[in-house]
mmCIF file of C-alpha atoms in Angstrom:
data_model
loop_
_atom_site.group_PDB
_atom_site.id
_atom_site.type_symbol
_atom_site.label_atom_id
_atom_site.label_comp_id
_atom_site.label_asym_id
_atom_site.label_seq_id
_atom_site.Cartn_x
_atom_site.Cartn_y
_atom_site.Cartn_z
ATOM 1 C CA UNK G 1 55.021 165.499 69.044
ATOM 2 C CA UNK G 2 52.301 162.983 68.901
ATOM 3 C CA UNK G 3 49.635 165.120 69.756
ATOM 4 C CA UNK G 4 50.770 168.030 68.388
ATOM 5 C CA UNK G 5 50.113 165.598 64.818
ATOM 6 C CA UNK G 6 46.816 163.806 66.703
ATOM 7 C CA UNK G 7 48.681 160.838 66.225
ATOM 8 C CA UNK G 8 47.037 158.126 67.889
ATOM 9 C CA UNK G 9 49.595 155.683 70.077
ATOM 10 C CA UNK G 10 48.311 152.311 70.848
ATOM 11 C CA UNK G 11 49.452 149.876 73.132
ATOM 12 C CA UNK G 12 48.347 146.314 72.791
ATOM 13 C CA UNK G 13 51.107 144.941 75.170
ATOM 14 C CA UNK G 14 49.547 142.358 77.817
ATOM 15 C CA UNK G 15 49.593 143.763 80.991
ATOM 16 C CA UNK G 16 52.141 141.927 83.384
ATOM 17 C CA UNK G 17 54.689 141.092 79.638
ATOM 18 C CA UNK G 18 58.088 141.036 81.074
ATOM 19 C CA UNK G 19 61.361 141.753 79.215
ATOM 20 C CA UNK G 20 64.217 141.400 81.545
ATOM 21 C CA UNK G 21 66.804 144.203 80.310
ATOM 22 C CA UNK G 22 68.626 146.798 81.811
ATOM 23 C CA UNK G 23 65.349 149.388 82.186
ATOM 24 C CA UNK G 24 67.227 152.725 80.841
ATOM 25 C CA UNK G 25 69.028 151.170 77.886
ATOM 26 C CA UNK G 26 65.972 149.315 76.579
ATOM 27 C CA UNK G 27 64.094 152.487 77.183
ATOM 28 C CA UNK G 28 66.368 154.526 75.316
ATOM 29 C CA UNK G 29 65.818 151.953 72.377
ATOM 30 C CA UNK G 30 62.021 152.071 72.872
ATOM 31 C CA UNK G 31 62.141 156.032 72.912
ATOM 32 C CA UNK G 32 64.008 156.125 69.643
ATOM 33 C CA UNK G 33 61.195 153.901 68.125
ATOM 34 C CA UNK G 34 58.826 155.813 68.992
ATOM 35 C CA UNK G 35 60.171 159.135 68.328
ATOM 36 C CA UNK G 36 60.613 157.690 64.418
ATOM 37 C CA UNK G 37 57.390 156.319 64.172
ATOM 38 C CA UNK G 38 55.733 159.514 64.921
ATOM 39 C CA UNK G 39 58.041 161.643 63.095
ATOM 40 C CA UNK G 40 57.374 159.490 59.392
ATOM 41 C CA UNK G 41 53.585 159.363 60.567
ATOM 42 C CA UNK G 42 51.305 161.904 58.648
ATOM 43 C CA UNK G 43 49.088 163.329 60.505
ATOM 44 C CA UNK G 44 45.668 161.410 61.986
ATOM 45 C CA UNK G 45 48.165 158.274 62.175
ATOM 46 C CA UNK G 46 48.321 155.502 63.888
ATOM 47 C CA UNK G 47 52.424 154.333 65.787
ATOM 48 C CA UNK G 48 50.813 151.330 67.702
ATOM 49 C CA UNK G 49 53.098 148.358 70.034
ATOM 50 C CA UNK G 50 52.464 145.079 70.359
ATOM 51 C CA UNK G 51 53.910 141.351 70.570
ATOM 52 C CA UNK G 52 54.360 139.237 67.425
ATOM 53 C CA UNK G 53 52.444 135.945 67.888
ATOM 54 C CA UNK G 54 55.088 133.539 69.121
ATOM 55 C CA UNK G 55 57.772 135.824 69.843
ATOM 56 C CA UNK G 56 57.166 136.657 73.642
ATOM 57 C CA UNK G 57 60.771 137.999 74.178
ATOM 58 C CA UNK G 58 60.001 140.694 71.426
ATOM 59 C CA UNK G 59 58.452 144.037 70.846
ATOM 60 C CA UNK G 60 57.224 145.354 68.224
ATOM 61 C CA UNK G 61 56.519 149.004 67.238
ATOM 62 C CA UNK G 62 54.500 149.409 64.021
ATOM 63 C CA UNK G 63 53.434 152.839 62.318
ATOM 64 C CA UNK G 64 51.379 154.054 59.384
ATOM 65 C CA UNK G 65 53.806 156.594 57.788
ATOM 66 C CA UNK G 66 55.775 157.303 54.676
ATOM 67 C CA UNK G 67 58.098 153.790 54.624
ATOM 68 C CA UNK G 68 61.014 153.365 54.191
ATOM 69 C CA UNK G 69 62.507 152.416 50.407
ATOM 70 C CA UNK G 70 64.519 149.442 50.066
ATOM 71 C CA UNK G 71 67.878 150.591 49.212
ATOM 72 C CA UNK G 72 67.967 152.271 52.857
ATOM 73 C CA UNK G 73 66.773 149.624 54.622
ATOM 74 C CA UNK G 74 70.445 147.586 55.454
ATOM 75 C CA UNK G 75 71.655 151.253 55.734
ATOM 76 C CA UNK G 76 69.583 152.369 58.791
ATOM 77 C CA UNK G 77 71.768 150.729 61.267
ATOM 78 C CA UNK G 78 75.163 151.890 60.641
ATOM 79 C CA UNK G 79 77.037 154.770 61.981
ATOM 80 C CA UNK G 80 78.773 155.124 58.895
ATOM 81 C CA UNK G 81 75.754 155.599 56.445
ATOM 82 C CA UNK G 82 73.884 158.805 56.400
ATOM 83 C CA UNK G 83 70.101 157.993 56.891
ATOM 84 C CA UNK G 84 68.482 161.037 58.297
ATOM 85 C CA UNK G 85 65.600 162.747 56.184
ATOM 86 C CA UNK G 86 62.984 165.099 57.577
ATOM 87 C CA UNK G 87 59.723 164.078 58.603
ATOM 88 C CA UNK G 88 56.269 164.395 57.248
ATOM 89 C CA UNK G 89 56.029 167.909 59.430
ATOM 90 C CA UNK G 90 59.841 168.750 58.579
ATOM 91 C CA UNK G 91 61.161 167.568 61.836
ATOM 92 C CA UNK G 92 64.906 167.424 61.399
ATOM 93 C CA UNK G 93 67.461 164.121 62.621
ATOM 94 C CA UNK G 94 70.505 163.149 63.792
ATOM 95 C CA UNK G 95 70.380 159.614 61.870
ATOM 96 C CA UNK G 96 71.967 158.246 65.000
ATOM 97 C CA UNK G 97 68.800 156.772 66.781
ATOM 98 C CA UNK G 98 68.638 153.462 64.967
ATOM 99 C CA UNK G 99 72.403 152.683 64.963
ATOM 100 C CA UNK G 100 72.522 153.370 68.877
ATOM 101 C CA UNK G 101 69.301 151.010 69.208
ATOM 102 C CA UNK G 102 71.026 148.883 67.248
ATOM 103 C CA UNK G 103 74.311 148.734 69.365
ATOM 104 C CA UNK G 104 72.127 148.950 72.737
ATOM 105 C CA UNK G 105 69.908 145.273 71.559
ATOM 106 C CA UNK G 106 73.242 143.269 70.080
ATOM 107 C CA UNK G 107 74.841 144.535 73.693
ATOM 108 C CA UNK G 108 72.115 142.372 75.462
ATOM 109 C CA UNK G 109 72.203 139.465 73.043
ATOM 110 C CA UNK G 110 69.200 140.595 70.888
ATOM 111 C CA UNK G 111 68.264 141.997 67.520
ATOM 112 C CA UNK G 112 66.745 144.607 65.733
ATOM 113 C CA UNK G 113 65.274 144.554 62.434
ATOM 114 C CA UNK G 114 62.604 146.391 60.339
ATOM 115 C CA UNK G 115 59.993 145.516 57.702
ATOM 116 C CA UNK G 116 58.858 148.980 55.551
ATOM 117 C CA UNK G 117 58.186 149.706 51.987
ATOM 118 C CA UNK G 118 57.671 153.051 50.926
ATOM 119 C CA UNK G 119 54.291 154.523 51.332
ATOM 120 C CA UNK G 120 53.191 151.704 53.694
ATOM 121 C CA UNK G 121 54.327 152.340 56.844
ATOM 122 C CA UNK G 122 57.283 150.475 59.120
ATOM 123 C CA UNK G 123 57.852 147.532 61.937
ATOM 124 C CA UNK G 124 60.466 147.060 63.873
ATOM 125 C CA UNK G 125 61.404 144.688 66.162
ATOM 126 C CA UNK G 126 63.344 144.126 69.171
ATOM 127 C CA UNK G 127 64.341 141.002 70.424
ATOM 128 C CA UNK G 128 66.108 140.169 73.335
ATOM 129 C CA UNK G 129 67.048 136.251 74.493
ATOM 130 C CA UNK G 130 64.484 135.158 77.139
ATOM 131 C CA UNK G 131 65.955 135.120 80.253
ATOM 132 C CA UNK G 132 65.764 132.285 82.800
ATOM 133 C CA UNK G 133 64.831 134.520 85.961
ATOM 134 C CA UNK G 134 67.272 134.553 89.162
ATOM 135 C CA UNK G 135 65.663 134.373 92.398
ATOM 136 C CA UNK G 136 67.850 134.217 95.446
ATOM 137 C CA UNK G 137 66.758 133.125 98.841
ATOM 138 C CA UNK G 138 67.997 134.673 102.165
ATOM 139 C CA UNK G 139 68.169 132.669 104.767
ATOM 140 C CA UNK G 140 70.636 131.233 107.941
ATOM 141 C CA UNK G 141 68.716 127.832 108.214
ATOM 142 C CA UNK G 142 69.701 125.314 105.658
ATOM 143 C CA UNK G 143 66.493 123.054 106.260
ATOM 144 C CA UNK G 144 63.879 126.457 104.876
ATOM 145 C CA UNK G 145 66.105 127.207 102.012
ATOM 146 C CA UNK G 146 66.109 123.647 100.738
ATOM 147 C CA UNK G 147 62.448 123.405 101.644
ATOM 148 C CA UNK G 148 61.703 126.662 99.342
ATOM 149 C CA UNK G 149 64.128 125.336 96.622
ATOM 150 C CA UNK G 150 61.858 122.130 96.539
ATOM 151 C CA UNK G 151 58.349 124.233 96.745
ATOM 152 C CA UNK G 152 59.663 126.410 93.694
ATOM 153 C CA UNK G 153 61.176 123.514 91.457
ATOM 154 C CA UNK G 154 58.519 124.157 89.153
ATOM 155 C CA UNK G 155 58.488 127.297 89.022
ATOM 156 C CA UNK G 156 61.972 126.852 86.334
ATOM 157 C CA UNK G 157 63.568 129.513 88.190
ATOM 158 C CA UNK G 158 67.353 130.036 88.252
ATOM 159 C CA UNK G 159 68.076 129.755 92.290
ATOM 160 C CA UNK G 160 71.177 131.159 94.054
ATOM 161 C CA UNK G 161 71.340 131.285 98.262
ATOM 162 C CA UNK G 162 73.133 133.587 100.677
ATOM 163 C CA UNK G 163 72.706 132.885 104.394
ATOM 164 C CA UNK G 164 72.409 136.660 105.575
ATOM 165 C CA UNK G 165 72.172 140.166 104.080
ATOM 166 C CA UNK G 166 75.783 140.672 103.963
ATOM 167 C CA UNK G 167 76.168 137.619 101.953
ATOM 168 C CA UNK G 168 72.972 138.647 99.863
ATOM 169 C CA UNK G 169 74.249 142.088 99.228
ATOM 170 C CA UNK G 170 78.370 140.410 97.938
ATOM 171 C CA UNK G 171 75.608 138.385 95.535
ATOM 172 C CA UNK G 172 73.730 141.597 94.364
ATOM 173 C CA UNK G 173 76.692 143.074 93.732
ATOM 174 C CA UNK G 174 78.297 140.560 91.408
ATOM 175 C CA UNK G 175 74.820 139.692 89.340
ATOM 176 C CA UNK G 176 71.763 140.132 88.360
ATOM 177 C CA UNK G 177 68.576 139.021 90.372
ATOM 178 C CA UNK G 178 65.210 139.305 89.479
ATOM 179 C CA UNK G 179 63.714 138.869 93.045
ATOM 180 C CA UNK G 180 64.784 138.341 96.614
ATOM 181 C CA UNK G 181 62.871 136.201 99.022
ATOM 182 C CA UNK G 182 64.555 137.291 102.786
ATOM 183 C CA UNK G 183 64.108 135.874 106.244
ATOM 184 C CA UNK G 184 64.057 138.926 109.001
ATOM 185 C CA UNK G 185 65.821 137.288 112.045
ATOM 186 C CA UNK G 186 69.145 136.262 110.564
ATOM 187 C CA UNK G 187 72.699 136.782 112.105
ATOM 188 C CA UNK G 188 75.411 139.346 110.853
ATOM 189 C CA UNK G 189 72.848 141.068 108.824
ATOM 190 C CA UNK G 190 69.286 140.634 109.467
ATOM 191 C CA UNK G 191 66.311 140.810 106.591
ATOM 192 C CA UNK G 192 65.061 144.497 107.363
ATOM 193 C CA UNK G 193 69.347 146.104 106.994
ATOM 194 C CA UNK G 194 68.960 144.443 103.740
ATOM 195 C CA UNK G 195 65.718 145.416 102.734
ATOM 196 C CA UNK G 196 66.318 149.095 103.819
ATOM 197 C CA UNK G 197 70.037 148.528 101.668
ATOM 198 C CA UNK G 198 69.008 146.852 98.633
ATOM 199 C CA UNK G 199 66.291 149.576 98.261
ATOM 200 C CA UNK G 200 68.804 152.995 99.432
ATOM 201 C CA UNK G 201 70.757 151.440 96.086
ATOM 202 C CA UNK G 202 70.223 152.691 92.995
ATOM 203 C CA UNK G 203 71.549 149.502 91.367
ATOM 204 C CA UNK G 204 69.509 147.142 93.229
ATOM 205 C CA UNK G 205 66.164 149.369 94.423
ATOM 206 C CA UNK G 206 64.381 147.870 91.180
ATOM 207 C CA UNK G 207 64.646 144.161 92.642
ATOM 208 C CA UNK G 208 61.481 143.233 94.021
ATOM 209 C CA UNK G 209 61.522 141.707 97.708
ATOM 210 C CA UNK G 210 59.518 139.548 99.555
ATOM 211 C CA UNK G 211 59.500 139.578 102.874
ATOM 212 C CA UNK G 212 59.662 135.615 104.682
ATOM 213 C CA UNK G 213 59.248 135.688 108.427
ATOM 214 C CA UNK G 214 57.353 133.539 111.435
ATOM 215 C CA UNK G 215 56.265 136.859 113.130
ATOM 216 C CA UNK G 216 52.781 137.958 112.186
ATOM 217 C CA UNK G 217 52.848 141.030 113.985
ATOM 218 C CA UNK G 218 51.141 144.083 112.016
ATOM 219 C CA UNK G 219 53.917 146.375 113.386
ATOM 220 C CA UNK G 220 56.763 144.110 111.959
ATOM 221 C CA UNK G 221 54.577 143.698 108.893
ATOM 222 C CA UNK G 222 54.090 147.469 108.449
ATOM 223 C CA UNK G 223 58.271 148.336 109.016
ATOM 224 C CA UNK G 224 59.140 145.854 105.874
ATOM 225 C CA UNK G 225 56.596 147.381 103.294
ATOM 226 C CA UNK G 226 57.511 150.484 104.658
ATOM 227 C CA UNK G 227 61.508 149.631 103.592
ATOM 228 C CA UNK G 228 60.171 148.749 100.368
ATOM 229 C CA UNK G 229 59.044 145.071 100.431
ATOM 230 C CA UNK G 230 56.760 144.168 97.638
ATOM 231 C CA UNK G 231 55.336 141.423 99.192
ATOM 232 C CA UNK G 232 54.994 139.104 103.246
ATOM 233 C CA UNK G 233 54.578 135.462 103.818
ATOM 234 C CA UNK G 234 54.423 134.311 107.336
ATOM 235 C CA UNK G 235 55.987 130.785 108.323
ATOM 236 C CA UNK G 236 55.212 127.767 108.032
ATOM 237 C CA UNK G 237 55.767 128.040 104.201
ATOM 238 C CA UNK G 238 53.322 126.089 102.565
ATOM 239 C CA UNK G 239 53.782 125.791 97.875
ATOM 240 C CA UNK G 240 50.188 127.025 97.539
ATOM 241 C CA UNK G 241 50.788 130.284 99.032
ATOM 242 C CA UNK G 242 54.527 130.749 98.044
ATOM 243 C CA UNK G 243 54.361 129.407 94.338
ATOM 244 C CA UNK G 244 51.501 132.372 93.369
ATOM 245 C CA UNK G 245 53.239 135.355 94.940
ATOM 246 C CA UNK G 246 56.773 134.598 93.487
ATOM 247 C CA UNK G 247 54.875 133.638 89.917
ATOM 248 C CA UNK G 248 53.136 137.307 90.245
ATOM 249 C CA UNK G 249 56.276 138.936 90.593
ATOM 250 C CA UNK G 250 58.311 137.241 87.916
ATOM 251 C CA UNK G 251 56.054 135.791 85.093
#
């Protein structure tokens, strides 16, 4: 539809921003921004997303179209109110876009509100609490989890332990986790039956995985990126060559 108008979309969104929410749901909610934007943009308009300054949990999409006037404005998030008008090429609505966005945000603890007047365009805004990001650490030897607890102290990470994959996988199962650092040679369930598990699961193939191991072999190297790992540190473990890879991933 965007095109079809030669509406330009710009993205001014730093490249590595993370928002930590469920990936479909917030999409959905991004979708429906977008999908308004363009459809009260005239054409040779401008929808374009960004970050407010000092608001790095939020996003922002911001368009040059028709407004909105202010009577609707506290109306455009209800189910019960009937907001839908045709856009500046006729295109029809539902009017249930902005209520589901709505419901989808206050589900993960957020908001969502607008600023608009009529005749100068519209910006919403999604918020969603920052999150303090879960790492958990796989590994059967006490000593080299509290070792990489103490290297990544700084890091203000949220850390949880399991001391095999079959423990690591009861922990996936019952929360969220942002990344998973995994020894290979562990008993019960070593580090490649959970790397080739957490990434055959649909629920758990978007957590990122780094790979922990003494072996430097390129074959044993090759097998975990080829189950999915996103990243391999060979033993000893040293801060200045953990702290950077696990700050890539999650920051």
């Amino acid at each position: 539809m965007a095109e079809k108008k030669n509406i330009a979309i710009v993205n001014t969104v730093p490249p590595g921003t993370r928002l930590y929410a469920d990936p479909s749901l917030y999409g959905e909610v991004l979708q429906n921004l977008l999908s308004n934007a363009v459809k009260f943009t005239r054409e040779g308009g401008t929808v374009t997303l960004f970050i407010p300054p000092g608001e790095p949990a939020t996003l922002a999409v911001r368009d040059t179209g028709t407004g909105i006037t202010p009577p609707l404005l506290p109306k455009l998030f209800r189910y019960e109110e009937k907001t839908s008008t045709f856009g500046t090429a006729g295109e029809p609505g539902t009017g249930l876009g902005l209520p589901l966005s709505h419901e989808i945000i206050q589900a993960h603890g957020g908001s969502i509100r607008v600023e608009s007047a009529a005749g100068s365009g519209s910006t919403f805004y999604v918020a969603i609490p920052p999150v303090r990001p879960v790492l958990l650490i796989v590994e059967d030897e006490g000593a080299v989890r509290y070792l990489m607890k103490e290297y990544l102290r700084e890091a203000d990470l949220e850390i949880v332990e399991a001391e095999n994959g079959r423990q690591a996988l009861a922990t996936l199962a019952e929360r969220e986790v942002h990344l998973l650092l995994t020894d290979l040679k562990m008993p019960v369930m070593d580090g490649f039956e959970l790397l080739e598990a957490v990434k055959k699961n649909p629920k758990t193939t978007r957590v990122p995985v780094i790979v922990i191991t003494s072996s430097s072999d390129q074959k044993t190297r090759q097998k975990a990126f080829n189950l999915g790992a996103d990243d391999y540190v060979t033993k000893p473990l040293n801060p200045e060559d953990l702290i950077p890879r696990v700050r890539k991933i999650l920051i």
